[in-house]
Amino acid sequence: MAEVEDLIEDVAIRLPEAGVIRARGQRRRTRARAVRGGAAGALVLAAAGAWGLLLPADGPEARQTVATTTANPFRVDGEVVMRPADELPEYAIWHWKESDGLPEGAGPRSDALPQVGLDGACPASFVPADEPGQQRYSVLYTGSDHALAQHRVIEYEATATARSQVTELRGEMTRCGLRSASPTAREKEEGSSVWSGTVADGRTLRVSVRRWESWVSVEEVLHGTPAG
């Protein structure tokens, strides 16, 4: 439409044509979307930065640290979370069941770190390793063909202590002949580091380790067969 002219107290007001108005409105909406998009991008970058801050930065032990949450994954609603038997690695092969105690001749059992190796599989690691104030929880599992497994969760008084104990555990596993191995999909999602190798009697020992602040979780699986 043509420009509209009106007189209000001798002041002429001219309204632009409808097409011009629509064009201006479109430009405003475009600018608004750009601003919102920029704000959203800033939020994404901020979130990425926050995620980066959550990622562990303590060297080799970074892979043993759960960095996906600020909530303790090992204690939920006041209860310490232990691994159900049917969620242990290679359940389809060994058919894990919770056990009240070690089978006769299975060797020492300990909740402490850096001790590792069921059935005497890593005897060198069975040295005094208690730390003041630690709280220990463990579940033992037996499987077919004399296979053994254990899940330990240990709470230390300080994150630094937990970190140093995991470092010592790494050394013990190396001395046992274990090497870094590929985690399962679940272990990868949880942030676990996996070690595996052949021990003295020819069986495979597999150890999964993860840490959250002052908490450490260790899952050991000793494949079956040799039995005294």
Tab-separated table of C-alpha atoms in Angstrom, residues 10-225:
chain	number	residue	atom	x	y	z
A	10	ASP	CA	0.897	19.377	12.846
A	11	VAL	CA	3.354	16.440	12.859
A	12	ALA	CA	3.307	14.251	9.791
A	13	ILE	CA	3.565	10.495	10.465
A	14	ARG	CA	4.449	8.374	7.483
A	15	LEU	CA	4.063	4.600	7.644
A	16	PRO	CA	6.203	2.637	5.191
A	17	GLU	CA	4.684	0.167	2.781
A	18	ALA	CA	3.753	-3.319	4.056
A	19	GLY	CA	6.592	-4.978	2.130
A	20	VAL	CA	9.134	-2.742	3.828
A	21	ILE	CA	7.629	-3.516	7.253
A	22	ARG	CA	7.804	-7.268	6.568
A	23	ALA	CA	11.430	-6.966	5.456
A	24	ARG	CA	12.366	-5.096	8.625
A	25	GLY	CA	10.592	-7.683	10.791
A	26	GLN	CA	12.416	-10.472	9.023
A	27	ARG	CA	15.770	-8.802	9.684
A	28	ARG	CA	14.942	-8.397	13.373
A	29	ARG	CA	13.981	-12.091	13.655
A	30	THR	CA	17.201	-13.120	11.921
A	31	ARG	CA	19.268	-11.020	14.338
A	32	ALA	CA	17.359	-12.466	17.314
A	33	ARG	CA	18.028	-16.028	16.140
A	34	ALA	CA	21.706	-15.204	15.713
A	35	VAL	CA	21.888	-13.871	19.276
A	36	ARG	CA	20.090	-16.909	20.650
A	37	GLY	CA	22.329	-19.198	18.627
A	38	GLY	CA	25.407	-17.448	19.944
A	39	ALA	CA	24.138	-17.776	23.502
A	40	ALA	CA	23.423	-21.457	22.969
A	41	GLY	CA	26.891	-21.937	21.529
A	42	ALA	CA	28.370	-20.210	24.543
A	43	LEU	CA	26.431	-22.541	26.810
A	44	VAL	CA	27.708	-25.572	24.914
A	45	LEU	CA	31.277	-24.305	25.187
A	46	ALA	CA	30.768	-23.593	28.881
A	47	ALA	CA	29.454	-27.113	29.368
A	48	ALA	CA	32.416	-28.503	27.465
A	49	GLY	CA	34.725	-26.509	29.681
A	50	ALA	CA	32.984	-27.820	32.792
A	51	TRP	CA	33.335	-31.371	31.442
A	52	GLY	CA	37.028	-30.730	30.908
A	53	LEU	CA	37.338	-29.694	34.533
A	54	LEU	CA	35.734	-32.978	35.597
A	55	LEU	CA	38.210	-35.062	33.625
A	56	PRO	CA	41.052	-36.406	35.774
A	57	ALA	CA	44.430	-34.811	35.333
A	58	ASP	CA	46.589	-36.947	37.629
A	59	GLY	CA	48.689	-38.678	35.010
A	60	PRO	CA	48.599	-42.471	34.543
A	61	GLU	CA	45.874	-42.898	37.122
A	62	ALA	CA	43.470	-40.785	35.033
A	63	ARG	CA	42.092	-43.900	33.379
A	64	GLN	CA	41.173	-45.345	36.761
A	65	THR	CA	39.062	-42.337	37.651
A	66	VAL	CA	35.326	-42.100	37.171
A	67	ALA	CA	34.871	-38.613	35.699
A	68	THR	CA	31.347	-38.785	34.361
A	69	THR	CA	29.557	-37.759	37.540
A	70	THR	CA	29.992	-35.748	40.702
A	71	ALA	CA	27.928	-38.331	42.618
A	72	ASN	CA	29.679	-41.270	44.279
A	73	PRO	CA	29.083	-44.286	41.987
A	74	PHE	CA	30.156	-46.704	44.719
A	75	ARG	CA	27.653	-45.632	47.368
A	76	VAL	CA	24.022	-45.080	46.410
A	77	ASP	CA	21.328	-44.214	48.981
A	78	GLY	CA	23.774	-45.047	51.749
A	79	GLU	CA	24.528	-48.530	50.399
A	80	VAL	CA	27.880	-49.644	48.971
A	81	VAL	CA	27.299	-50.963	45.443
A	82	MET	CA	28.858	-54.373	44.781
A	83	ARG	CA	28.855	-56.029	41.363
A	84	PRO	CA	26.052	-58.592	40.831
A	85	ALA	CA	27.435	-61.986	39.789
A	86	ASP	CA	25.713	-61.928	36.410
A	87	GLU	CA	27.376	-58.594	35.536
A	88	LEU	CA	30.937	-59.811	36.034
A	89	PRO	CA	33.055	-60.233	32.889
A	90	GLU	CA	32.665	-63.574	31.079
A	91	TYR	CA	29.598	-64.607	33.061
A	92	ALA	CA	28.435	-66.690	30.083
A	93	ILE	CA	31.615	-68.764	30.368
A	94	TRP	CA	32.132	-69.124	34.120
A	95	HIS	CA	28.553	-68.764	35.466
A	96	TRP	CA	29.555	-66.748	38.525
A	97	LYS	CA	27.841	-67.230	41.894
A	98	GLU	CA	28.429	-65.337	45.118
A	99	SER	CA	30.371	-67.354	47.686
A	100	ASP	CA	30.662	-67.094	51.459
A	101	GLY	CA	34.331	-68.048	51.499
A	102	LEU	CA	37.296	-69.239	49.499
A	103	PRO	CA	37.438	-72.891	48.480
A	104	GLU	CA	39.973	-74.995	50.368
A	105	GLY	CA	43.526	-74.319	49.203
A	106	ALA	CA	42.537	-71.196	47.312
A	107	GLY	CA	45.115	-69.048	49.088
A	108	PRO	CA	44.752	-65.860	51.151
A	109	ARG	CA	41.933	-63.406	50.766
A	110	SER	CA	42.370	-59.725	51.421
A	111	ASP	CA	40.400	-56.549	50.935
A	112	ALA	CA	43.472	-54.347	51.025
A	113	LEU	CA	45.310	-52.746	48.141
A	114	PRO	CA	47.720	-53.187	46.477
A	115	GLN	CA	47.227	-56.925	47.015
A	116	VAL	CA	45.854	-58.713	43.966
A	117	GLY	CA	45.616	-62.231	42.550
A	118	LEU	CA	43.165	-64.836	43.765
A	119	ASP	CA	44.238	-68.425	44.448
A	120	GLY	CA	47.827	-67.326	45.008
A	121	ALA	CA	48.045	-66.121	41.399
A	122	CYS	CA	50.219	-63.154	42.378
A	123	PRO	CA	51.914	-64.100	45.680
A	124	ALA	CA	54.432	-61.244	45.539
A	125	SER	CA	51.639	-58.718	46.042
A	126	PHE	CA	50.525	-60.145	49.372
A	127	VAL	CA	52.377	-57.678	51.568
A	128	PRO	CA	51.086	-55.438	54.376
A	129	ALA	CA	49.114	-52.716	52.651
A	130	ASP	CA	46.648	-51.447	55.247
A	131	GLU	CA	46.148	-47.709	55.428
A	132	PRO	CA	44.729	-45.930	58.481
A	133	GLY	CA	41.003	-45.319	58.402
A	134	GLN	CA	40.188	-47.348	55.305
A	135	GLN	CA	36.761	-48.948	54.999
A	136	ARG	CA	36.727	-52.216	53.061
A	137	TYR	CA	33.949	-54.151	51.352
A	138	SER	CA	34.282	-57.293	49.239
A	139	VAL	CA	32.311	-60.069	47.589
A	140	LEU	CA	33.823	-63.351	46.408
A	141	TYR	CA	32.433	-65.348	43.480
A	142	THR	CA	33.070	-68.910	42.347
A	143	GLY	CA	32.598	-70.182	38.806
A	144	SER	CA	32.777	-73.350	36.786
A	145	ASP	CA	36.121	-75.181	36.420
A	146	HIS	CA	37.425	-73.651	39.663
A	147	ALA	CA	37.261	-70.088	38.305
A	148	LEU	CA	37.343	-67.351	40.949
A	149	ALA	CA	36.386	-63.691	41.025
A	150	GLN	CA	36.322	-60.937	43.599
A	151	HIS	CA	35.009	-57.387	43.804
A	152	ARG	CA	36.562	-55.036	46.334
A	153	VAL	CA	35.515	-51.489	47.161
A	154	ILE	CA	37.755	-49.506	49.487
A	155	GLU	CA	37.175	-46.057	50.924
A	156	TYR	CA	40.231	-44.142	52.102
A	157	GLU	CA	40.380	-41.062	54.274
A	158	ALA	CA	41.969	-38.991	51.508
A	159	THR	CA	41.957	-38.888	47.711
A	160	ALA	CA	45.763	-38.712	47.696
A	161	THR	CA	45.948	-42.015	49.569
A	162	ALA	CA	43.556	-43.688	47.138
A	163	ARG	CA	45.602	-42.394	44.212
A	164	SER	CA	48.902	-43.658	45.656
A	165	GLN	CA	47.393	-47.052	46.448
A	166	VAL	CA	46.201	-47.428	42.859
A	167	THR	CA	49.716	-46.540	41.699
A	168	GLU	CA	51.128	-49.282	43.943
A	169	LEU	CA	48.528	-51.711	42.636
A	170	ARG	CA	49.640	-50.919	39.090
A	171	GLY	CA	53.200	-51.818	40.073
A	172	GLU	CA	52.111	-55.117	41.619
A	173	MET	CA	50.121	-56.070	38.519
A	174	THR	CA	53.126	-55.289	36.314
A	175	ARG	CA	55.330	-57.530	38.479
A	176	CYS	CA	52.716	-60.274	38.086
A	177	GLY	CA	53.076	-60.061	34.312
A	178	LEU	CA	49.788	-58.245	33.711
A	179	ARG	CA	49.536	-55.642	30.982
A	180	SER	CA	46.996	-53.017	29.924
A	181	ALA	CA	44.019	-54.620	28.134
A	182	SER	CA	40.882	-53.511	26.310
A	183	PRO	CA	37.868	-52.812	28.546
A	184	THR	CA	34.387	-54.100	27.840
A	185	ALA	CA	31.739	-51.608	26.715
A	186	ARG	CA	30.455	-51.325	30.296
A	187	GLU	CA	33.942	-50.876	31.742
A	188	LYS	CA	34.736	-48.229	29.156
A	189	GLU	CA	31.555	-46.355	30.019
A	190	GLU	CA	32.367	-46.540	33.736
A	191	GLY	CA	35.920	-45.303	33.187
A	192	SER	CA	37.697	-48.489	34.265
A	193	SER	CA	41.262	-49.442	33.427
A	194	VAL	CA	41.797	-53.139	32.687
A	195	TRP	CA	44.899	-55.289	33.134
A	196	SER	CA	45.265	-58.886	32.019
A	197	GLY	CA	47.915	-61.575	31.710
A	198	THR	CA	48.929	-65.180	32.291
A	199	VAL	CA	49.963	-66.095	35.831
A	200	ALA	CA	52.311	-68.838	37.082
A	201	ASP	CA	49.913	-71.787	36.717
A	202	GLY	CA	48.978	-70.798	33.149
A	203	ARG	CA	45.610	-69.258	33.916
A	204	THR	CA	44.502	-65.776	32.877
A	205	LEU	CA	44.055	-63.117	35.558
A	206	ARG	CA	42.015	-60.066	34.589
A	207	VAL	CA	41.796	-56.994	36.835
A	208	SER	CA	39.526	-53.972	36.378
A	209	VAL	CA	40.304	-50.843	38.408
A	210	ARG	CA	38.541	-47.533	38.786
A	211	ARG	CA	38.716	-44.692	41.283
A	212	TRP	CA	36.370	-41.910	42.347
A	213	GLU	CA	37.981	-39.401	44.684
A	214	SER	CA	38.936	-41.407	47.819
A	215	TRP	CA	37.124	-44.570	46.669
A	216	VAL	CA	38.694	-47.434	44.719
A	217	SER	CA	36.971	-50.409	43.067
A	218	VAL	CA	38.883	-53.522	41.982
A	219	GLU	CA	37.309	-56.462	40.138
A	220	GLU	CA	39.441	-59.582	39.657
A	221	VAL	CA	38.609	-62.564	37.455
A	222	LEU	CA	40.809	-65.664	37.538
A	223	HIS	CA	39.953	-68.086	34.738
A	224	GLY	CA	39.229	-71.663	35.615
A	225	THR	CA	40.947	-75.036	35.403
